PDB file of C-alpha atoms in Angstrom:
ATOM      1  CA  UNK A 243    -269.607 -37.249  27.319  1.00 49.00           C
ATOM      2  CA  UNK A 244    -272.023 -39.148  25.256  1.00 50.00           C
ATOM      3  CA  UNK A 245    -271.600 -41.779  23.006  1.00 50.00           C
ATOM      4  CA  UNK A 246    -271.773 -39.177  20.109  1.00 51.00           C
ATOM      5  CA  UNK A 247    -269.011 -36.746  21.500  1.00 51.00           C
ATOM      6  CA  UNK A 248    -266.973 -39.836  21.676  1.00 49.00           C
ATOM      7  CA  UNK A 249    -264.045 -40.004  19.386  1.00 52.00           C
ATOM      8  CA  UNK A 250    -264.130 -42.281  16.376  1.00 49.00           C
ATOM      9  CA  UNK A 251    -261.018 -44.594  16.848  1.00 50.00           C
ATOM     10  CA  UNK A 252    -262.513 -44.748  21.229  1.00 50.00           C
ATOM     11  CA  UNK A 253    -265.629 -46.483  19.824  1.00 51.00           C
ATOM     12  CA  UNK A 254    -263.459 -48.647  17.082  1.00 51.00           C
ATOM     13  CA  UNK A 255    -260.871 -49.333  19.454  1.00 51.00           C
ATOM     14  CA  UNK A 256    -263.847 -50.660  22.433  1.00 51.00           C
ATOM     15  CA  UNK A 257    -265.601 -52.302  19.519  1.00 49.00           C
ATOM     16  CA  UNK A 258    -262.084 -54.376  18.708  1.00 48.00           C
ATOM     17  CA  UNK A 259    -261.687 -55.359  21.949  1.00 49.00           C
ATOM     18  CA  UNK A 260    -264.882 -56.435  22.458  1.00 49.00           C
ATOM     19  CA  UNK A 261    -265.073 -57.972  19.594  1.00 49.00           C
ATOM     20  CA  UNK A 262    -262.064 -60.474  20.290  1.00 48.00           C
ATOM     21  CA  UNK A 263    -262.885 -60.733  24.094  1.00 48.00           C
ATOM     22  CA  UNK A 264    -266.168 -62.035  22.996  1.00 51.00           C
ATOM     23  CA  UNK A 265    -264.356 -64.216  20.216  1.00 53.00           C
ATOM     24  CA  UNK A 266    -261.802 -65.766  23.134  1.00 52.00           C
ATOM     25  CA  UNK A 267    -264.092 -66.291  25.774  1.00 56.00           C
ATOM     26  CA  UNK A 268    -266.040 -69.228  24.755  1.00 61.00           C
ATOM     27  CA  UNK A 269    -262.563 -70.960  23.022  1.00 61.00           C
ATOM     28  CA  UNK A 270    -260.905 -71.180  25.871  1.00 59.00           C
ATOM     29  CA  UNK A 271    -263.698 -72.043  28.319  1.00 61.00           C
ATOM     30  CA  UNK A 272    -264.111 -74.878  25.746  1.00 63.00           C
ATOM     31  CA  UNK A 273    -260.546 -75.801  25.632  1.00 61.00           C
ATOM     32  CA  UNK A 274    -260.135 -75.645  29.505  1.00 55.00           C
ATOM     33  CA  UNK A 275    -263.010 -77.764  29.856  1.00 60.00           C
ATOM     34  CA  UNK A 276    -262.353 -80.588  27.311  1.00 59.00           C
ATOM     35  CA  UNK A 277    -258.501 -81.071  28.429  1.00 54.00           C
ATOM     36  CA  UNK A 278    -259.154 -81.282  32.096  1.00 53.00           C
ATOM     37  CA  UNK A 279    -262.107 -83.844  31.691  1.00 57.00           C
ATOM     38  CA  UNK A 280    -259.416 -85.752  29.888  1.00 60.00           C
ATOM     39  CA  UNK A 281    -257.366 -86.542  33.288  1.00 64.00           C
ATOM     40  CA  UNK A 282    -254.394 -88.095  33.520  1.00 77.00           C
ATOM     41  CA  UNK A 283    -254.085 -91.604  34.536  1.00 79.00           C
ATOM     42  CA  UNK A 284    -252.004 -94.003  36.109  1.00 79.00           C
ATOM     43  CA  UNK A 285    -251.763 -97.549  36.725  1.00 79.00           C
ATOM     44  CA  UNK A 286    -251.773 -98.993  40.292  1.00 83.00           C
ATOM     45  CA  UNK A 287    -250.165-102.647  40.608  1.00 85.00           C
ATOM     46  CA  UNK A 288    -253.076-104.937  41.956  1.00 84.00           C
ATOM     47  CA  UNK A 289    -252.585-108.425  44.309  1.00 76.00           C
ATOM     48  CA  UNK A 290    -253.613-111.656  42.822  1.00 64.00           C
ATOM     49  CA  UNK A 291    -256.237-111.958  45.312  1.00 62.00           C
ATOM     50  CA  UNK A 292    -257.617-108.577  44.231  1.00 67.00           C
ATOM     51  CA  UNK A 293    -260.307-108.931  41.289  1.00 63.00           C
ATOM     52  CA  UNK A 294    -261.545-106.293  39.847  1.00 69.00           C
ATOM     53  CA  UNK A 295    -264.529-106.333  38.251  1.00 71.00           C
ATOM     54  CA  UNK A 296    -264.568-104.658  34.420  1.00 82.00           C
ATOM     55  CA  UNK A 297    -261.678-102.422  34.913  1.00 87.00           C
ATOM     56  CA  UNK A 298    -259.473-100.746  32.995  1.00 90.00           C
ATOM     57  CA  UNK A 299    -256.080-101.966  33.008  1.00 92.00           C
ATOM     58  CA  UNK A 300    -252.603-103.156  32.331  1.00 93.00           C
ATOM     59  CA  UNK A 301    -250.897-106.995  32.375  1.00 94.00           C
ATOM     60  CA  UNK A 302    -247.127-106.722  31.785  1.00 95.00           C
ATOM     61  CA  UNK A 303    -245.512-110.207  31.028  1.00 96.00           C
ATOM     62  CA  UNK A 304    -242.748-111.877  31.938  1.00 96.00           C
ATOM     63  CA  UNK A 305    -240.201-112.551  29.229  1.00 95.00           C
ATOM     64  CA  UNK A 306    -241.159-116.389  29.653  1.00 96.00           C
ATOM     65  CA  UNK A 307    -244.812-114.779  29.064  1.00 95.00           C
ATOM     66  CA  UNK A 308    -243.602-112.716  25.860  1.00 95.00           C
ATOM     67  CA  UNK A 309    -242.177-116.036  24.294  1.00 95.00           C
ATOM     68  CA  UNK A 310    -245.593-118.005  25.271  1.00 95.00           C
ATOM     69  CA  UNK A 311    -248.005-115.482  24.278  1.00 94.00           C
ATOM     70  CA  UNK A 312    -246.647-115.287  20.679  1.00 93.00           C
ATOM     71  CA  UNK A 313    -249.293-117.084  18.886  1.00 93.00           C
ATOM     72  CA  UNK A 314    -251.821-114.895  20.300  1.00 93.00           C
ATOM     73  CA  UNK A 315    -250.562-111.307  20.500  1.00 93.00           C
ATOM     74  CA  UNK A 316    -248.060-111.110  18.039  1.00 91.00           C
ATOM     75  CA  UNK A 317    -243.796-111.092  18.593  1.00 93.00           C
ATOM     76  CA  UNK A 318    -242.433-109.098  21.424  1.00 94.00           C
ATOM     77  CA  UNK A 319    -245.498-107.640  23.387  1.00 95.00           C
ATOM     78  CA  UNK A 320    -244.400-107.281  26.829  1.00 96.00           C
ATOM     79  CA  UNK A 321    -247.583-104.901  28.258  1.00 96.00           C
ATOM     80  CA  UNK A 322    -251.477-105.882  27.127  1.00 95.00           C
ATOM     81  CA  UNK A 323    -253.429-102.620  27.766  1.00 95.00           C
ATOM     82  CA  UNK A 324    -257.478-103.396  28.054  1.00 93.00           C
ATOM     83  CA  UNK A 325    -260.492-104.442  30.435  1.00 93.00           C
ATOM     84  CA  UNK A 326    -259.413-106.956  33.038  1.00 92.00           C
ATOM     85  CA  UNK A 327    -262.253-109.363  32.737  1.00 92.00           C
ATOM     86  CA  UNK A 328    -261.037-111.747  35.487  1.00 89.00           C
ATOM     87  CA  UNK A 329    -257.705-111.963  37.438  1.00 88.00           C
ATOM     88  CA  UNK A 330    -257.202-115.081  40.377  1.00 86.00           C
ATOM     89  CA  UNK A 331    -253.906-116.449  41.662  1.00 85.00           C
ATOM     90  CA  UNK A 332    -254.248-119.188  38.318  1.00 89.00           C
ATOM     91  CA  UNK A 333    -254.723-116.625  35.453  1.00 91.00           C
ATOM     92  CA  UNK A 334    -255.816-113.717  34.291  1.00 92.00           C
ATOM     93  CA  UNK A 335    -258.014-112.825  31.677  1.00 93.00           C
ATOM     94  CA  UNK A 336    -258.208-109.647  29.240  1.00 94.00           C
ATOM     95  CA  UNK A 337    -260.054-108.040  26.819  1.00 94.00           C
ATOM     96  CA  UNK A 338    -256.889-106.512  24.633  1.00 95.00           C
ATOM     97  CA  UNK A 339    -257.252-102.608  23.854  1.00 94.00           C
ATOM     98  CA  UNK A 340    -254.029-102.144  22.928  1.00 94.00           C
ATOM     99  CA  UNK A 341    -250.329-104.390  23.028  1.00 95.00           C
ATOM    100  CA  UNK A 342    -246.679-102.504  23.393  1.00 94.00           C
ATOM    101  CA  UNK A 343    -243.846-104.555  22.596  1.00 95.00           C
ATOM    102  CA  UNK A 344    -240.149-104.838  23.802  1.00 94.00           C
ATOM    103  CA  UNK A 345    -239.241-101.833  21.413  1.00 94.00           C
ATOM    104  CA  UNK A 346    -242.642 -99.717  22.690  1.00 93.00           C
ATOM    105  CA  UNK A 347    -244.178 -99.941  19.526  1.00 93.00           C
ATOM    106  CA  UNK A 348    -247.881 -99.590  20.687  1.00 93.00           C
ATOM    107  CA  UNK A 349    -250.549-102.072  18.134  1.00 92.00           C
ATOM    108  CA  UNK A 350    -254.454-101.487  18.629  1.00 92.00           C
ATOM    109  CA  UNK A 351    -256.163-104.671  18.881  1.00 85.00           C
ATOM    110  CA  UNK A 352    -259.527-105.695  17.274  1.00 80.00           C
ATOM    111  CA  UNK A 353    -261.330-107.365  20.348  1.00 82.00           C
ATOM    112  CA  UNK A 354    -258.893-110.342  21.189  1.00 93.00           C
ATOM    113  CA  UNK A 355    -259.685-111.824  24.788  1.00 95.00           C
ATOM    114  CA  UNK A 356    -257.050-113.467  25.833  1.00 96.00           C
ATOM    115  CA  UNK A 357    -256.123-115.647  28.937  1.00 95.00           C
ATOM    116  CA  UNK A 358    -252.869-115.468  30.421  1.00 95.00           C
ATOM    117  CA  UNK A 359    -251.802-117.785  33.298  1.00 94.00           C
ATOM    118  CA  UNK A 360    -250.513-116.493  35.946  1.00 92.00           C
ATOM    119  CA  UNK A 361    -246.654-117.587  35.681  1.00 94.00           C
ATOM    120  CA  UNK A 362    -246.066-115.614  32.616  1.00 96.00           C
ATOM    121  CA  UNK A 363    -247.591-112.393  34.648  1.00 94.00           C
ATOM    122  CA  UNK A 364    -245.134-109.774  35.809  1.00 94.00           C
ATOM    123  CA  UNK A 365    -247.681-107.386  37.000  1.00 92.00           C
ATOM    124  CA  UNK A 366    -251.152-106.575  36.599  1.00 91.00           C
ATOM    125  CA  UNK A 367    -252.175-102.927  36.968  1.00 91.00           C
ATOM    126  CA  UNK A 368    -255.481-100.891  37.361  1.00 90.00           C
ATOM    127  CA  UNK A 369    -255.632 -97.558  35.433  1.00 85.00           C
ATOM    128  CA  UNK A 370    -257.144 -94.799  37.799  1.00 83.00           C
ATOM    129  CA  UNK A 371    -257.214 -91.435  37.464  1.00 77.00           C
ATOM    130  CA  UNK A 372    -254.680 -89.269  39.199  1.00 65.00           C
ATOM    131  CA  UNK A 373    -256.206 -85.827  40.561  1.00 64.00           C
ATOM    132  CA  UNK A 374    -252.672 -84.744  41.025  1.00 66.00           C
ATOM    133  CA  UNK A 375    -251.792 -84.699  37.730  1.00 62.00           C
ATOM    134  CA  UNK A 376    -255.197 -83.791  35.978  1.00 58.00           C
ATOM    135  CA  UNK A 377    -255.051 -81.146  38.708  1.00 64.00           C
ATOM    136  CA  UNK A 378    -251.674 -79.653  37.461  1.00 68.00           C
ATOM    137  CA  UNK A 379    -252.358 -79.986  33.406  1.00 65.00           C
ATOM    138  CA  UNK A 380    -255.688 -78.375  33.853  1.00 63.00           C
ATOM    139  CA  UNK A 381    -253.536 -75.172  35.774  1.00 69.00           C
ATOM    140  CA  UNK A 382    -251.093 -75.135  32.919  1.00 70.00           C
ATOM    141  CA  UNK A 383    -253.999 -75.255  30.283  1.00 68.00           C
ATOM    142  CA  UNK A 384    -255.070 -72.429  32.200  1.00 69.00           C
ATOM    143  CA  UNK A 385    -252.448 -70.828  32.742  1.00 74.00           C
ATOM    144  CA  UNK A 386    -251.582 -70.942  28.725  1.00 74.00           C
ATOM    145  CA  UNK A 387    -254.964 -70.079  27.593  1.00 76.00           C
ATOM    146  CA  UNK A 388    -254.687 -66.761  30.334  1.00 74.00           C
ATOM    147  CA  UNK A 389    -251.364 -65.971  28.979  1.00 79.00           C
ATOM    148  CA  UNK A 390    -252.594 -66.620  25.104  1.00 73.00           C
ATOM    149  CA  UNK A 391    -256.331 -64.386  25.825  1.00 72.00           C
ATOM    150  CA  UNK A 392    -254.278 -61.140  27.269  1.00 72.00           C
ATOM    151  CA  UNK A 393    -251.724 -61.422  24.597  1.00 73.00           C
ATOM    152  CA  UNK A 394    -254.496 -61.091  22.322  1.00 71.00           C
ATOM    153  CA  UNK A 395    -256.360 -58.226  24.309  1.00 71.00           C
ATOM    154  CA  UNK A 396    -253.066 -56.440  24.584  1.00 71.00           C
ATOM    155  CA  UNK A 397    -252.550 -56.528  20.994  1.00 70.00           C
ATOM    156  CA  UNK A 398    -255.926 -55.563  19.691  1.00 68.00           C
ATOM    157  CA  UNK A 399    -255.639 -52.310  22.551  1.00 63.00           C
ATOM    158  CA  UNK A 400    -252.001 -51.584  21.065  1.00 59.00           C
ATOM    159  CA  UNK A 401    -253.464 -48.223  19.761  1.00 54.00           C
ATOM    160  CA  UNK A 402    -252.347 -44.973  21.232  1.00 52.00           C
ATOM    161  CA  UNK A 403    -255.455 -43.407  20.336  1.00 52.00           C
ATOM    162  CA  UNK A 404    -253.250 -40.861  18.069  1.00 53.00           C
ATOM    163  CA  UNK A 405    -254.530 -42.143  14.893  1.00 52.00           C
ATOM    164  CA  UNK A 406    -257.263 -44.277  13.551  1.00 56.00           C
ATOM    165  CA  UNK A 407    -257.715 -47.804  15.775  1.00 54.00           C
ATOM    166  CA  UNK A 408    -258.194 -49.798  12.909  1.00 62.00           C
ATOM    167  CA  UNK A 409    -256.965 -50.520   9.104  1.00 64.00           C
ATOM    168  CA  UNK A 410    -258.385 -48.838   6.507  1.00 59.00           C
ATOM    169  CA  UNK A 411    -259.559 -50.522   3.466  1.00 62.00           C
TER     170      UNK A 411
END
């Protein structure tokens, strides 16, 4: 049977689906792609003695350290998110990204460095990214945008073939 000898609504019908396969494909390739380079991270408490050099990460303060650091982050922050510049056994110093407070409001900072000595420390934390968990969101984003693309093909190939395959104008 050639293409000729084919019914009408056949050729509309493949045309559809090719149509919104083609549409999908890229989309969700896309999609995949930009929310599993994403990651999800975690923060790792650190020893005074470690110091990491330029890395991302977390100082949680004591509530000694809340009441100290007032002046220079604001009321209430109890975690400084941001680039851990320096930490010894004496202090440690941070370039503040972010602040969350004793209520979790979360503030955005506009480059503060701030030192912080080491009494009014709770913990100090290095963000790192956890394959375990970027591994498992980038199955379920996968798993959604499968689900979501034959949905879609299943809808547009609906059509019995009894009648026309698409809406008439």
């Amino acid at each position: 049977m050639s293409v000729s000898d084919t019914p009408l609504n056949v050729q509309q019908n493949d045309r559809l689906r090719i149509s919104v396969a083609g549409r999908f494909a890229p989309a969700s390739v896309f999609a995949l792609t930009a929310w599993s380079l994403l990651g999800c991270y975690n923060y790792i408490p650190i020893a005074a003695s470690v110091a990491p050099a330029n890395k991302e990460g977390r100082v949680v303060l004591t509530a000694l350290g809340t009441t100290a650091m007032l002046s220079q982050l604001g009321p209430g922050v109890r975690e400084i998110d941001g680039n851990l510049l320096r930490v010894t056994a004496d202090s440690v110093v941070i370039a503040v990204a972010q602040t969350t407070t004793v209520t979790r409001e979360r503030f955005t900072s506009t480059g503060l460095t701030v030192a912080i000595a080491r009494p009014l420390v709770e913990q100090v934390s290095v963000r790192t990214l956890s394959r375990k968990r970027s591994l498992t969101f980038a199955v379920a984003v996968a798993s959604f945008i499968s689900i979501a693309f034959g949905v879609v093909v299943a809808a547009s190939a609906s059509s019995s073939g009894d009648g026309p395959g698409i809406i008439q104008p």
